[in-house]
PDB file of C-alpha atoms in Angstrom:
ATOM      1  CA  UNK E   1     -29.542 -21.927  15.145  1.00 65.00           C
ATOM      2  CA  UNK E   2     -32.272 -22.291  17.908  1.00 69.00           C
ATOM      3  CA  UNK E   3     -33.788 -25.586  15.810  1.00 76.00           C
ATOM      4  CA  UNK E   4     -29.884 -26.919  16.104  1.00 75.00           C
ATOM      5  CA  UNK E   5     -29.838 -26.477  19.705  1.00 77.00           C
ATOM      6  CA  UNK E   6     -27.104 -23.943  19.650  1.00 76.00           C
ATOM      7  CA  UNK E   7     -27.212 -21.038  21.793  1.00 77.00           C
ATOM      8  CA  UNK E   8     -25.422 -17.931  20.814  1.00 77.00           C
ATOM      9  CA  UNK E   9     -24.623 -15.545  23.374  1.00 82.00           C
ATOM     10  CA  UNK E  10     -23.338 -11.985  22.753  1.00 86.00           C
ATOM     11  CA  UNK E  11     -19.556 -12.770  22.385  1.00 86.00           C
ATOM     12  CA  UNK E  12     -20.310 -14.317  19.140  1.00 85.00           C
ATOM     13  CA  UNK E  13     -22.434 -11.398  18.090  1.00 86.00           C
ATOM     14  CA  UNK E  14     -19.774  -8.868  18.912  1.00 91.00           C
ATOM     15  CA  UNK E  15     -17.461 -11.463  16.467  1.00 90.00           C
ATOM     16  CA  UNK E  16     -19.644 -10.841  13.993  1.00 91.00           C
ATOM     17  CA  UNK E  17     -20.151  -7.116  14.361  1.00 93.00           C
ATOM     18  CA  UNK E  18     -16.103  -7.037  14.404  1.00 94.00           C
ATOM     19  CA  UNK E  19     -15.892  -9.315  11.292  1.00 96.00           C
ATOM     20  CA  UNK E  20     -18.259  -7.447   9.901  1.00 96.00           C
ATOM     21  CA  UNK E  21     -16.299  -4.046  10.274  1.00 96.00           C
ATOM     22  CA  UNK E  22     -12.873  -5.398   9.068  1.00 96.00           C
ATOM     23  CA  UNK E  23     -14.687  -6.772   6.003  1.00 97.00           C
ATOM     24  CA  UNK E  24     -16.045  -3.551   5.098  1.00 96.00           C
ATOM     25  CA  UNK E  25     -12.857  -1.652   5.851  1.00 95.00           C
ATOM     26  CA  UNK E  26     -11.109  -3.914   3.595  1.00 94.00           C
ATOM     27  CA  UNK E  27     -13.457  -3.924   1.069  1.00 94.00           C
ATOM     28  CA  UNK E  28     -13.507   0.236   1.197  1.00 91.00           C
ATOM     29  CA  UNK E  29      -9.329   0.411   1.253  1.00 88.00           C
ATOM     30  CA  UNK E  30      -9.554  -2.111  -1.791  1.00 87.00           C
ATOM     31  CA  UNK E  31     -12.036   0.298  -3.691  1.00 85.00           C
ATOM     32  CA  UNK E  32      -9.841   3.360  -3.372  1.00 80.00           C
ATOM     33  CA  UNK E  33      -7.007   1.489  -3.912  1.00 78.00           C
ATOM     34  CA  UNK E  34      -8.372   0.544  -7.373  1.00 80.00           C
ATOM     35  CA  UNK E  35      -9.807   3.819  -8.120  1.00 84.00           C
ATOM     36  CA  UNK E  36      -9.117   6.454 -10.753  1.00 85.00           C
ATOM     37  CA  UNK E  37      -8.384   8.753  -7.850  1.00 83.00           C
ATOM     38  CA  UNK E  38      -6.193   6.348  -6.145  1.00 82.00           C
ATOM     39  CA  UNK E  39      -4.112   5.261  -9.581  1.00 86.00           C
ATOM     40  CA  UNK E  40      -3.876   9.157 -10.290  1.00 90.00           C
ATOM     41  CA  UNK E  41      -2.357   9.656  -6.566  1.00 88.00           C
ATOM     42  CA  UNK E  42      -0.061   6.431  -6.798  1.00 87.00           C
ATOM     43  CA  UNK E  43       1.350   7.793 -10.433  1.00 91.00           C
ATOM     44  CA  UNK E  44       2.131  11.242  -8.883  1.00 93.00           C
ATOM     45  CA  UNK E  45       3.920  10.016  -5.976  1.00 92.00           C
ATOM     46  CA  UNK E  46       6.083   7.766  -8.011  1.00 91.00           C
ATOM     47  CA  UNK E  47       7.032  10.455 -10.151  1.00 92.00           C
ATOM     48  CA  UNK E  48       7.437  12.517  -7.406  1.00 90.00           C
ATOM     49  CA  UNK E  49      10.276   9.507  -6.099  1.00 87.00           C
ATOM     50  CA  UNK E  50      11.616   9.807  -9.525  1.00 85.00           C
ATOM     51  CA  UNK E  51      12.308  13.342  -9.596  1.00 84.00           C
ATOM     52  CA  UNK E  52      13.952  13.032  -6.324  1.00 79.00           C
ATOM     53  CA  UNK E  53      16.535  10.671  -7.459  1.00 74.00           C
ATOM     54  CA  UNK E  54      17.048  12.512 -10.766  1.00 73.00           C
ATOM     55  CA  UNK E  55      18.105  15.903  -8.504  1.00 70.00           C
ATOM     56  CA  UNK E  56      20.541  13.747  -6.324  1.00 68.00           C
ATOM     57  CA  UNK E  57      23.600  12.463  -7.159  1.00 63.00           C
ATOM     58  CA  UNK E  58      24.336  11.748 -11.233  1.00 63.00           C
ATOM     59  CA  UNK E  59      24.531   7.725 -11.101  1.00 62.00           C
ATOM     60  CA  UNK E  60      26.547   7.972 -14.311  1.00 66.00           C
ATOM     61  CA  UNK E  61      28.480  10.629 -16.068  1.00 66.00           C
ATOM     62  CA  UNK E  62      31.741  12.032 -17.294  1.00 68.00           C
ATOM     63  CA  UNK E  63      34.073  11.605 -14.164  1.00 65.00           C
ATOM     64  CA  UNK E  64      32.625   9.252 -12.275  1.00 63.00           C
ATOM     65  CA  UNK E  65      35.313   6.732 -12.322  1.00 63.00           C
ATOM     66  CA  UNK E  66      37.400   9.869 -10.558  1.00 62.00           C
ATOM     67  CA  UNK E  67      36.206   8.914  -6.947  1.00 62.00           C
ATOM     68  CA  UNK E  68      37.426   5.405  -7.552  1.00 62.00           C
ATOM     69  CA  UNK E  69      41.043   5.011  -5.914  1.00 63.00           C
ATOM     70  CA  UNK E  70      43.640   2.592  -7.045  1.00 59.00           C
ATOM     71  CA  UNK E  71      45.346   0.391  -4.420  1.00 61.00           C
ATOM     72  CA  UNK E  72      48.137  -0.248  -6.969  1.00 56.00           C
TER      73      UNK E  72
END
């Protein structure tokens, strides 16, 4: 940069230090993301969502239609 005549001053080294660290984060969040460990934890959770809906409410069922009232 010197033999270009450009002078860099520390604001655009602390933009690179910054860019550096968000790269990295992102690039660590992606790995785990993507990881056996991660897939495992993402599997169990939406099984866990799963077996929350199927202890609610039946969706479907003898008497169902029963809460339905008719206007006429």
């Amino acid at each position: 940069m010197e033999s270009l005549g450009i002078i860099l001053g520390t604001s655009s080294h602390n933009w690179a230090d910054t860019e550096n660290s968000h790269r990295i984060n992102r690039a660590d969040h992606k790995s785990r993301k993507e990881s056996k460990e991660g897939r495992i934890l993402r599997r169990q959770q939406q099984k866990d969502a799963l077996d929350i809906i199927e202890d609610s409410l039946p969706l479907y069922g003898p008497g169902i239609d029963d809460s339905i009232i008719s206007i006429y």
